[in-house]
Coordinates of C-alpha atoms in Angstrom, one line a residue:
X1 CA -88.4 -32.5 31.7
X2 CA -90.9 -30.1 29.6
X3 CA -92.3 -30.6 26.3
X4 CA -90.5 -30.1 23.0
X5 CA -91.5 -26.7 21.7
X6 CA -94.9 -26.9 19.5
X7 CA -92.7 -26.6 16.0
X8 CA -90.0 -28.7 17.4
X9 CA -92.9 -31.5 18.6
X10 CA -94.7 -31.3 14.8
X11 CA -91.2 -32.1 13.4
X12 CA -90.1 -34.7 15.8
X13 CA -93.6 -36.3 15.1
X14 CA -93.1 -35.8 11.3
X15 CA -89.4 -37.4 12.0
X16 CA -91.3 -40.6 13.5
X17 CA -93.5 -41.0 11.1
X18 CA -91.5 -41.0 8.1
X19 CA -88.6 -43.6 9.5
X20 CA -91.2 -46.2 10.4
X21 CA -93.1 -45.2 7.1
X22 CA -89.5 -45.9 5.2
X23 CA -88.9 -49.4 7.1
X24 CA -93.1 -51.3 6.1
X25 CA -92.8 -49.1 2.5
X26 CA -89.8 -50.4 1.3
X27 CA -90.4 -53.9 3.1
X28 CA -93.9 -54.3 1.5
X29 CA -92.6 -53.1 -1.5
X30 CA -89.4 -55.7 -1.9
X31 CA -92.2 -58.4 -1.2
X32 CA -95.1 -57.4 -3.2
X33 CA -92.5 -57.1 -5.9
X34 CA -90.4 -60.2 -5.7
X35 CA -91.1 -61.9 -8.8
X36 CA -90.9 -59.2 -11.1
X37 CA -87.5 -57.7 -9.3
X38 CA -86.0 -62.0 -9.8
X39 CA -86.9 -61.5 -13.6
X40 CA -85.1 -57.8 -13.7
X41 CA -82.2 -59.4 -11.9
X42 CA -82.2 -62.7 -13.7
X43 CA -82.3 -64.0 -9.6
X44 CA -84.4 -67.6 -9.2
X45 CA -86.5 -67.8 -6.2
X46 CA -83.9 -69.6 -4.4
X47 CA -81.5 -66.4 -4.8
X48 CA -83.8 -64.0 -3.8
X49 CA -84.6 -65.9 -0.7
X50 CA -80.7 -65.7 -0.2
X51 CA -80.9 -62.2 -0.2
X52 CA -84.2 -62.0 2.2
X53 CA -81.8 -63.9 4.5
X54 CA -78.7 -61.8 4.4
X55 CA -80.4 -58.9 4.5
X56 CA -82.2 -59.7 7.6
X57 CA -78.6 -61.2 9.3
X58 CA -77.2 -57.8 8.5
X59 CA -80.4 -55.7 9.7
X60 CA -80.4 -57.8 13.1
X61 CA -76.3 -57.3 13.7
X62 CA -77.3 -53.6 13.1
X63 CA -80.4 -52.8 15.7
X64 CA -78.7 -55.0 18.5
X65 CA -75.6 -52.7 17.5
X66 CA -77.8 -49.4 17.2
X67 CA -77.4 -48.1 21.0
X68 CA -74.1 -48.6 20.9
X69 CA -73.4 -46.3 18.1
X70 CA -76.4 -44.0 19.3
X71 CA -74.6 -43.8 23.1
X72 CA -71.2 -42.5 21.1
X73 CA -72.5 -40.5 18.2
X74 CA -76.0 -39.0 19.4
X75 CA -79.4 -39.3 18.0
X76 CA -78.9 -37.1 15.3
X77 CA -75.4 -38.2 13.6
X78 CA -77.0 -42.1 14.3
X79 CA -79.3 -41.3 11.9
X80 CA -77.3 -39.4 9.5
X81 CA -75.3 -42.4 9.1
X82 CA -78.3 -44.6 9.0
X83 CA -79.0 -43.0 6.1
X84 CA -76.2 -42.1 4.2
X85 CA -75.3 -46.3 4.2
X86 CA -79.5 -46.6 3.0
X87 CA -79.2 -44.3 0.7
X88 CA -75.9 -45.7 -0.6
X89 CA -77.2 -49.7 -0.3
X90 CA -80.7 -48.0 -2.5
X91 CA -78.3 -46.6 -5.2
X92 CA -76.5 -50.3 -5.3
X93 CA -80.0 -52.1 -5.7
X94 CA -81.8 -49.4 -8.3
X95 CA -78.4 -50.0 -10.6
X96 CA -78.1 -53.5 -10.1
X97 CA -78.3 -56.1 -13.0
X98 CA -77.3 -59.5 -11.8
X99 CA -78.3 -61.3 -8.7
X100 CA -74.9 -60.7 -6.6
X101 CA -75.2 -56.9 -6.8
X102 CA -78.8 -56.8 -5.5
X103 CA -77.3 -59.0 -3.0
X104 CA -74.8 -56.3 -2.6
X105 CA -77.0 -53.3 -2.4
X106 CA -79.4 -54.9 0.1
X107 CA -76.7 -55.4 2.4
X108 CA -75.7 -52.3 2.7
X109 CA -79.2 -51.0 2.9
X110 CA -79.6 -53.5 6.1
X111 CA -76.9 -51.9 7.4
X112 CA -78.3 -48.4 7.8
X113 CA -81.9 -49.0 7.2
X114 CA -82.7 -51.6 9.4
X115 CA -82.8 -49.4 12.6
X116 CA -85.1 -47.3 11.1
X117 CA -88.2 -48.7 13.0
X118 CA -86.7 -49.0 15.9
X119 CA -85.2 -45.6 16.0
X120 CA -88.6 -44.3 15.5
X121 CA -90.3 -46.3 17.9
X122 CA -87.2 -44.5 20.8
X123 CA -87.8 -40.8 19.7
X124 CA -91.7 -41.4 20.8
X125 CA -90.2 -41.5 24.4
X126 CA -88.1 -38.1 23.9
X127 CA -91.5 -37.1 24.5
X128 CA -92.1 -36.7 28.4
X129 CA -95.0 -39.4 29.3
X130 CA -97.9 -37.0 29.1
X131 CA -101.0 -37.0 26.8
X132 CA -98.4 -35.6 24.3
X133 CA -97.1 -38.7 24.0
X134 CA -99.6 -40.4 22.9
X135 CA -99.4 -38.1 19.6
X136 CA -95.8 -39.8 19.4
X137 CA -97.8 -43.4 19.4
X138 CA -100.2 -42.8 16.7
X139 CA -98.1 -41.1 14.9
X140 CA -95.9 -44.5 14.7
X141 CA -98.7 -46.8 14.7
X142 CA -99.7 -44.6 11.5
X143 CA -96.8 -45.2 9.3
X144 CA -97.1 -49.0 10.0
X145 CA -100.7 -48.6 9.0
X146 CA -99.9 -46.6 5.7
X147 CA -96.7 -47.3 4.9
X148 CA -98.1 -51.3 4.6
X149 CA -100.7 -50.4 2.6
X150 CA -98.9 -48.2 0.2
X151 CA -96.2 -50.2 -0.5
X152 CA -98.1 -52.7 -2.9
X153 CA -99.8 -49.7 -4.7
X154 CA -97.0 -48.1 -5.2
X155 CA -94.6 -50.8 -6.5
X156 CA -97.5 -51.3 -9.2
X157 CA -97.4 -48.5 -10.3
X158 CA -93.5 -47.8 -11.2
X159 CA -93.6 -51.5 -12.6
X160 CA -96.8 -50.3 -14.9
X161 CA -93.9 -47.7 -16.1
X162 CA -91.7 -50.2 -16.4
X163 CA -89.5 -48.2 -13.6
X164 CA -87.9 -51.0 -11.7
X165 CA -85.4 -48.2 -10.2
X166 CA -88.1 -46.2 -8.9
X167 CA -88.3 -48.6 -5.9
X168 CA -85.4 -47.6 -4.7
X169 CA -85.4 -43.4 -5.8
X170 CA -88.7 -43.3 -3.6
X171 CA -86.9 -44.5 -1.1
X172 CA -84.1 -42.3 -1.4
X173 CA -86.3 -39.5 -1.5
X174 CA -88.1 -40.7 1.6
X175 CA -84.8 -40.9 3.4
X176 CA -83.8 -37.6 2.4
X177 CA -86.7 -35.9 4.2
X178 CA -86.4 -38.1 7.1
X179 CA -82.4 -36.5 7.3
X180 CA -84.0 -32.5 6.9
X181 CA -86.8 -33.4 9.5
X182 CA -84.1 -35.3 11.8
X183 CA -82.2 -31.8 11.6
X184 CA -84.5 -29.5 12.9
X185 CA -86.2 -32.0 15.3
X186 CA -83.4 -34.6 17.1
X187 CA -80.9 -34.1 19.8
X188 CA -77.3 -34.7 19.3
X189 CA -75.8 -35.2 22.7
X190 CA -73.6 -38.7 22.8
X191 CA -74.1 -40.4 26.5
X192 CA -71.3 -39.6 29.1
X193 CA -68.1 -42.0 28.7
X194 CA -69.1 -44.7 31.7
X195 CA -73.0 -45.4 30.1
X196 CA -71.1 -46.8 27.3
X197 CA -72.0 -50.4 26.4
X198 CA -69.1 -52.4 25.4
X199 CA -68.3 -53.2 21.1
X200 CA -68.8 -57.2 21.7
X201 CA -67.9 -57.2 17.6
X202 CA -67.2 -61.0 17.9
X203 CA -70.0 -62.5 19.7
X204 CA -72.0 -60.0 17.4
X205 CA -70.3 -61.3 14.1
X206 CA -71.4 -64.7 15.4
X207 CA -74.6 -63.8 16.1
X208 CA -75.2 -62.2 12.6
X209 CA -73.7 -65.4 11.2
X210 CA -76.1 -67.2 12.9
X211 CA -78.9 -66.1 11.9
X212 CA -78.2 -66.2 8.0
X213 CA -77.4 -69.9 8.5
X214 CA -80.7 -71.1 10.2
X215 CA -82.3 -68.7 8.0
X216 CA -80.9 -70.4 5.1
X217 CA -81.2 -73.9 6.0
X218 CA -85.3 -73.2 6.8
X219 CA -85.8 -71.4 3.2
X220 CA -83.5 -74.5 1.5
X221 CA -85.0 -76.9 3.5
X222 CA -88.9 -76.0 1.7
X223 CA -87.4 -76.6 -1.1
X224 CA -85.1 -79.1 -1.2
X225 CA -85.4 -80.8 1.8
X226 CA -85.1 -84.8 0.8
X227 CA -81.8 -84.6 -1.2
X228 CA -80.2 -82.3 0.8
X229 CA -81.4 -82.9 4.9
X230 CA -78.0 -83.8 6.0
X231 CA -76.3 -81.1 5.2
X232 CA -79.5 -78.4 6.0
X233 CA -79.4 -79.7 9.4
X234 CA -75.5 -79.3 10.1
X235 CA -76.2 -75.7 8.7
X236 CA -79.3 -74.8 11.0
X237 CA -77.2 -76.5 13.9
X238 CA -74.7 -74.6 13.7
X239 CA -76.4 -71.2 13.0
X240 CA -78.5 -72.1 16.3
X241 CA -75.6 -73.2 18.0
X242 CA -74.1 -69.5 17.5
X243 CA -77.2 -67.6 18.5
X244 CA -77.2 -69.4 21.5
X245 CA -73.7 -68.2 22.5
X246 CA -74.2 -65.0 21.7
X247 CA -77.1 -64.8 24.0
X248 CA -75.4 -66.6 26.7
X249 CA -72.7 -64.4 26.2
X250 CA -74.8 -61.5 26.5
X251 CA -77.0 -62.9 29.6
X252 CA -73.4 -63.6 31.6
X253 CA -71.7 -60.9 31.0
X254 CA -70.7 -57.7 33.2
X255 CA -71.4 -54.8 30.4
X256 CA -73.6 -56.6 27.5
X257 CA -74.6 -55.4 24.3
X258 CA -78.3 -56.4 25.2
X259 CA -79.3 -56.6 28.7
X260 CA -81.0 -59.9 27.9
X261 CA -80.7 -60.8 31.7
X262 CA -83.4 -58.0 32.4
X263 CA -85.9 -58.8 29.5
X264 CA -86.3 -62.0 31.2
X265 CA -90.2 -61.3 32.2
X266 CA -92.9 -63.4 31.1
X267 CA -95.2 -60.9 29.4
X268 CA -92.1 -59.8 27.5
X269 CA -91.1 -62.9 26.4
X270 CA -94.8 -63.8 25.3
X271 CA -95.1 -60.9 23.7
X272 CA -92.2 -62.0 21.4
X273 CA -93.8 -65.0 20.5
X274 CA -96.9 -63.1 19.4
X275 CA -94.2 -60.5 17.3
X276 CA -92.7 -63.2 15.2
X277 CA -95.5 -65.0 14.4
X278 CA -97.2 -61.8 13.5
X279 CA -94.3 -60.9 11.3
X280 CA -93.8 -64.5 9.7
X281 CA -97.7 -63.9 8.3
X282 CA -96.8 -60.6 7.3
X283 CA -94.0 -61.1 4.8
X284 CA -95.5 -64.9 3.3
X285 CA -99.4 -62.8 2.4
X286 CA -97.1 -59.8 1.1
X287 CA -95.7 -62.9 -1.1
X288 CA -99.0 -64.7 -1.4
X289 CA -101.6 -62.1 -2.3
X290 CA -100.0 -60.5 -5.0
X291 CA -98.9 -64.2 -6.5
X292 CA -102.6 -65.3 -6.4
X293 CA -104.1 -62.2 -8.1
X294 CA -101.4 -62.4 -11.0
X295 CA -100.3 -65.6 -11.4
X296 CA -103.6 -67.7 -10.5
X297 CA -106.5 -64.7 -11.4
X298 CA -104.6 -63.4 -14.2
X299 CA -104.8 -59.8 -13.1
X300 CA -102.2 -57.1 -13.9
X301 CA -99.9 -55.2 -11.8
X302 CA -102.0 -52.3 -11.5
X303 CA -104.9 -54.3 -10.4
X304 CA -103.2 -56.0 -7.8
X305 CA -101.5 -53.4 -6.4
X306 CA -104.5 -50.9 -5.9
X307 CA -106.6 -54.1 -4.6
X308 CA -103.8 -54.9 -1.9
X309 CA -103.5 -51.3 -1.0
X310 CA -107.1 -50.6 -0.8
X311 CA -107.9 -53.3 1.3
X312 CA -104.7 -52.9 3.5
X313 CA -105.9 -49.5 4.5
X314 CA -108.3 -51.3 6.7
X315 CA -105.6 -51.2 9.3
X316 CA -105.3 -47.7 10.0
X317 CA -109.7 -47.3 10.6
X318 CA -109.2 -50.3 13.0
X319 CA -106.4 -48.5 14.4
X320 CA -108.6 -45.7 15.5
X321 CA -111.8 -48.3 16.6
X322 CA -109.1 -50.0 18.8
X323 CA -107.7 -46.6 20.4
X324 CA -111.5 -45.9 20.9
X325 CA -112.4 -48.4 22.8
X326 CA -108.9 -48.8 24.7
X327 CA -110.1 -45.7 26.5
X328 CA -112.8 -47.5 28.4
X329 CA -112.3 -51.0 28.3
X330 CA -108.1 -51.7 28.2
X331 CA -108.3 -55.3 28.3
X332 CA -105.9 -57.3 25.7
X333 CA -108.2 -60.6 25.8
X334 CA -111.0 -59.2 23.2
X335 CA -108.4 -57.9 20.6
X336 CA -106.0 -60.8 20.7
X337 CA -109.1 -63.2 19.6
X338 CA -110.3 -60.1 17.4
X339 CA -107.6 -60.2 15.3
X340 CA -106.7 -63.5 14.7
X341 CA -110.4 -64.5 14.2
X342 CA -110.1 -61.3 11.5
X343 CA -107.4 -63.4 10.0
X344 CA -108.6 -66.7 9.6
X345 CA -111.5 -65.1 7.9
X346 CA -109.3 -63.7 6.1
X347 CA -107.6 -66.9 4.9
X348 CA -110.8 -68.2 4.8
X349 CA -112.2 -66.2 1.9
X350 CA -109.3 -66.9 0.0
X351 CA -108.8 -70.1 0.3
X352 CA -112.1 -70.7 -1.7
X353 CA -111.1 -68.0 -4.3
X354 CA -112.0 -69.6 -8.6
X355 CA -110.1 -68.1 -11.1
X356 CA -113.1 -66.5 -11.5
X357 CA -113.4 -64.4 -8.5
X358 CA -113.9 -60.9 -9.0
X359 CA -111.2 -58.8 -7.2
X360 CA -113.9 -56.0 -5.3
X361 CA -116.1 -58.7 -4.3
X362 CA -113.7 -61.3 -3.2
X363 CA -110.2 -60.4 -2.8
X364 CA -111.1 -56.9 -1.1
X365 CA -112.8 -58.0 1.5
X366 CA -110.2 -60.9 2.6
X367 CA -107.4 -58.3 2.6
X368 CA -109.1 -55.7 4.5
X369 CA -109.5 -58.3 7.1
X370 CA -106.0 -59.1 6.9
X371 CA -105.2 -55.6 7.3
X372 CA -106.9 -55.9 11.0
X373 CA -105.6 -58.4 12.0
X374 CA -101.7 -56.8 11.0
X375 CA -102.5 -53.6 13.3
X376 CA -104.7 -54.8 16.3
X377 CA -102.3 -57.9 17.1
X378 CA -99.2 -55.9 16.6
X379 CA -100.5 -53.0 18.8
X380 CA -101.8 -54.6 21.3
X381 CA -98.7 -56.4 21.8
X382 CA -96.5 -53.2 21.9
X383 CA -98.9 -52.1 24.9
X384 CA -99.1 -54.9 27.1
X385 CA -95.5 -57.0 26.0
X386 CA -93.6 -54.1 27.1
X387 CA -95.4 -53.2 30.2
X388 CA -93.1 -54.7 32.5
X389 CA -89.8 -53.0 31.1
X390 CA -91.5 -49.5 31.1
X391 CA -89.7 -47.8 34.3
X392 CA -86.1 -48.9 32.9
X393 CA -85.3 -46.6 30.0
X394 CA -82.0 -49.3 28.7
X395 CA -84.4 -52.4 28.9
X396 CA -87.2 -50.7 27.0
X397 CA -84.7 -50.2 24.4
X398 CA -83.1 -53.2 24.2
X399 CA -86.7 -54.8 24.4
X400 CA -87.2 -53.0 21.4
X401 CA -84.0 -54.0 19.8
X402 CA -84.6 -57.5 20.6
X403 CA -88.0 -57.5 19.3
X404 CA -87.4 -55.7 15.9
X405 CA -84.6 -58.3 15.3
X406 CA -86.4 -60.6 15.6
X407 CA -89.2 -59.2 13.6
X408 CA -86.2 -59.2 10.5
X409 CA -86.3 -62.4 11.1
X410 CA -89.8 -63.1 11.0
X411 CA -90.7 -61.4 8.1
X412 CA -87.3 -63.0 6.1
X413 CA -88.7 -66.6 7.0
X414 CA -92.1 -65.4 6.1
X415 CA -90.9 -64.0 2.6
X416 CA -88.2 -66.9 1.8
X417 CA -90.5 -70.0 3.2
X418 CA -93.9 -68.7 0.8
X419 CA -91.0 -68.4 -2.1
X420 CA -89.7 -71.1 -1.7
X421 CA -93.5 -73.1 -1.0
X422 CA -94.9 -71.5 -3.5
X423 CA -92.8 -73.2 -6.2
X424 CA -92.3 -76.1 -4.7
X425 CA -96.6 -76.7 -4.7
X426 CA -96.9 -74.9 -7.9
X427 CA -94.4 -77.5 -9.6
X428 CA -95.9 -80.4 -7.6
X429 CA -99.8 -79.7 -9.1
X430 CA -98.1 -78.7 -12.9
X431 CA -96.7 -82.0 -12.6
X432 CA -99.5 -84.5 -11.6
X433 CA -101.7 -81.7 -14.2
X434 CA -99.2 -82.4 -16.9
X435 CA -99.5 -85.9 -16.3
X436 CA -103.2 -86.2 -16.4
X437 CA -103.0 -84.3 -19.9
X438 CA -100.4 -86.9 -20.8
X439 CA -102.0 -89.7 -20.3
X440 CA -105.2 -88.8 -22.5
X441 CA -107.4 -87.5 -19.5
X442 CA -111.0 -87.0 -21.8
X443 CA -111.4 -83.8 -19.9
X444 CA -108.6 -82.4 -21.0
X445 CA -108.5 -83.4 -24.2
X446 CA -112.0 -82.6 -24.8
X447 CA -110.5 -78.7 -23.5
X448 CA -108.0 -78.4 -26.1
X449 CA -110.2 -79.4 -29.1
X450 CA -112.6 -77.2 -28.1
X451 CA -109.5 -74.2 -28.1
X452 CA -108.5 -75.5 -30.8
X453 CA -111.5 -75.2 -32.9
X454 CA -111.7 -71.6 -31.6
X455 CA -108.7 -70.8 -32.8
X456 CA -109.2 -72.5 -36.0
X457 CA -110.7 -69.2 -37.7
X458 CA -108.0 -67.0 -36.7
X459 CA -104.5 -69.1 -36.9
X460 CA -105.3 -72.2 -39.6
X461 CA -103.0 -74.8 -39.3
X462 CA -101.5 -73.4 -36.5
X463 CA -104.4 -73.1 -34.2
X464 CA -103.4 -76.9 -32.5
X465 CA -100.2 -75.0 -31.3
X466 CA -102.0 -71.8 -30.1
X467 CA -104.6 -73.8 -28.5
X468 CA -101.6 -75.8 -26.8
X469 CA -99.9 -73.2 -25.6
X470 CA -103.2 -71.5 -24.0
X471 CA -103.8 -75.1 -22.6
X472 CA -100.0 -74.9 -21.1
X473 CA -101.3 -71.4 -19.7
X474 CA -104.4 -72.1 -18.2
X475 CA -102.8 -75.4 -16.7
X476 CA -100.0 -73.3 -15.0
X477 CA -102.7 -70.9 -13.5
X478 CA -104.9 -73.5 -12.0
X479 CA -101.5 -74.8 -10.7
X480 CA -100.6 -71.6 -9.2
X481 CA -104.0 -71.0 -8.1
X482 CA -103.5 -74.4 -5.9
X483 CA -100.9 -73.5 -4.3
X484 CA -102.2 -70.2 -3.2
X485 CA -105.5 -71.8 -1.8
X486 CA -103.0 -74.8 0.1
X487 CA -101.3 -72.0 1.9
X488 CA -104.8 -69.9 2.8
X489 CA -106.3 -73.2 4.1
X490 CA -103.4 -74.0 6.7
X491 CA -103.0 -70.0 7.4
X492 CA -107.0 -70.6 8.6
X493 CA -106.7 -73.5 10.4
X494 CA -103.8 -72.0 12.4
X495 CA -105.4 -68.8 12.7
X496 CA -108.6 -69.6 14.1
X497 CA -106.8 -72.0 16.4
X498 CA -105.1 -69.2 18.0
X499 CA -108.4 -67.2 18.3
X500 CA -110.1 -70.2 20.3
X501 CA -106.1 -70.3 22.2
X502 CA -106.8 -66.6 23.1
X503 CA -110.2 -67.1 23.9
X504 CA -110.2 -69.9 26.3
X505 CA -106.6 -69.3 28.1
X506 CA -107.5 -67.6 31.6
X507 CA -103.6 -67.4 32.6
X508 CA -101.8 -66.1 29.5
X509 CA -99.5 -63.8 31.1
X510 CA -100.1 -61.2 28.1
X511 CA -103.9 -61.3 29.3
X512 CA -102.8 -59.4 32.8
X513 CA -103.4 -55.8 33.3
X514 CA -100.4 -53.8 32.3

């Protein structure tokens, strides 16, 4: 097989680039964003971690589903329909006014949108394996890179316009260029009748089902997990009990959906592991950082946004360091304990973050690390996890499947469990605050006369109720604060334990040349 022609190859790369660009823009952005889109939608935390969970049920039905339609249909129409249900669920989302028709548009965005990655990551091998197709590699590793780092810079700035909509009409926009490149730049030849895979709609439905349940039950049980633990546990039971089938199903039968019986290899299944936990820490800092710079450091929008993008950008010069040294020393070992020792210094730094903390000194720094640690881990797994399914063009893509939905997954729990956390620790330091102001604590007291004083100039008799409400303010920042550095301390402690895991382990199988 020869080449694509020089245009034809620019476009295909252009096609790859933007469909992974779409899938970490618009998921960094939904994140970043979450607390102003609850207050546009009048959603609580709760319901928008219902809607991180549906959407990701939906976007994993639809990537184990994608080959099928892709066998029948061709590249080309499979992403024209990708689209034209993404474009329709973005429409939904930018109009929506009330919790259930967010829910609603999200859905329907899963169901076309959530292939996008892994459609992009399947046109790099239309590209015969050559040097060439390395160009198809960076060229995906790229968008990751960017498309992470512009999403939080970007949702700042249509919420500094007060756009909430523009969220979505960028990604409309996006998705129409990604349909004119597709055009010029994907095949459209359907697989012959008997490489069909079979529909499996049930054990797919189940599946689907599955996974909103256990995600469910893990986001409720953070936050209400004493008075409701019964009936959490029947719900995650039951939502593991169907994924099980389904992958049973799929391992047993003739003509599966998945061939799950052939991505049965030890480096793949490691590999996994590494994803989702990856992907878990992904979507809780998208939650995290931005919470701690408004909410606990009092910054704006903009501030946050160009801080989280700026230091996010780190990924894409580590990108190149790691394809750099890949040339001449290959070996996973040194950037598996590279990246997560990147990221528990990353969590270090901001976990002893003051209100005080300026946000170039500081918060930059921390982020950028973060940022390393994103694109090194995630890389070097794509190289060596899949190594083992590389001569068997069906498993590869069901490896791929398999691994992007789980990565829905991954970064639903991450975004629905720092949520949920996040309120639950926030209301658990207000409260024992509250209580110490309550009870007469001198050092409090001793804070509001002193605000009230300074207020006394400018609001007269009033200035005991200003200086009480600016007391109530500062009170729920340091609580907020706490609950961001809680969450940065563990995220360090379980970093750096996998960096000393990585270091020491001589017979991790993802450690073996590929």
């Amino acid at each position: 097989m020869n080449a694509p022609a020089q245009p034809r190859m620019k476009l295909l790369l252009a096609t790859i680039f933007v469909l992974n660009f779409i899938e970490f823009l618009q998921a960094g952005m939904l994140a970043f964003g979450a607390s102003a889109i609850q207050g546009q939608i009048n959603a609580s935390p709760e319901e928008y971690s219902i809607v991180t969970a549906a959407y990701a049920a939906v976007a994993i039905a639809s990537i184990a589903k994608m080959r099928w339609f892709i066998e029948r249909l061709g590249w080309r129409k499979f992403i024209y329909g990708s689209i034209v249900f993404f474009i329709t669920g973005a429409v939904i989302s930018a109009l929506s006014a009330t919790f259930t028709q967010f829910l609603l548009g999200r859905i329907v965005m899963g169901l076309g949108g959530a292939a996008f990655m892994t459609s992009a990551r399947m046109l790099v091998n239309l590209i015969p394996a050559s040097p060439a197709r390395m160009k198809g590699i960076l060229s995906f590793a790229s968008a990751l890179t960017i498309g992470n780092a512009a999403a939080a810079w970007t949702v700042a700035e249509l919420f500094e316009a007060d756009w909430f909509a523009g969220i979505f009409v960028v990604l409309i926009a996006l998705s129409l260029l990604a349909a004119a490149l597709a055009t010029a730049a994907v095949p459209d030849q359907p697989l012959p009748a008997e490489q069909h895979t079979s529909a499996h709609m049930g054990p797919l439905l189940a599946m689907a089902a599955g996974s909103f349940l256990v995600l469910f039950a893990i986001q409720r049980a953070l936050y209400d997990f004493y008075s409701s633990l019964p009936y959490l546990l029947v719900l995650g039971l039951a939502g593991a009990a169907a994924i099980v089938w389904f992958v049973r199903h799929q391992h047993d039968h003739e003509r599966p959906l998945l061939v799950l019986k052939r991505l049965v290899q030890k480096r793949y299944l490691a590999g996994l592991g590494v994803f989702v936990l990856a992907y878990v820490v992904l979507g809780a800092n998208n939650v995290m950082l931005p919470s701690l710079m408004q909410r606990a450091m009092g910054f704006s929008w903009h501030s946050a946004g160009m801080i989280q993008s700026i230091g996010l950008s780190s990924a894409f010069l580590a990108l190149i360091v790691k394809l750099r040294i890949l040339k001449t020393s290959p070996s996973p070992k040194k950037f598996y304990v590279a990246s997560f020792v990147s990221l528990a210094i990353s969590a270090w730094m901001l976990s002893r973050l003051t209100v005080e903390a300026n946000l170039w000194r500081n918060v930059l720094p921390a982020i950028a690390f973060f940022g390393m640690f994103v694109v090194v881990v995630q890389a070097t797994t794509a190289l060596h996890g899949f190594a083992e399914l590389a001569n068997d063009d069906v498993a590869f893509m069901h490896g791929q499947q398999v691994k992007n939905m789980l990565s829905q997954f991954g970064v639903a729990l991450g975004i629905g469990g720092a949520t949920l956390l996040q309120q639950w620790r926030t209301a658990e330091h207000l409260s024992v605050l509250n209580r110490r102001f309550a009870s007469g604590d001198p050092e409090l007291g001793r804070l509001l006369e002193q605000l009230t004083n300074a207020f006394g100039t400018t609001h007269g008799a009033q200035a005991g109720q200003v200086a009480l409400g600016q007391l109530t303010q500062l009170l729920n920042q340091q609580a907020a604060l706490l609950s961001g550095l809680e969450y940065f301390h563990v995220l360090a402690i379980v970093s750096l334990a996998m960096g000393v895991l990585m270091y020491f382990q001589r017979t991790l199988v993802l450690f073996k040349p590929a």
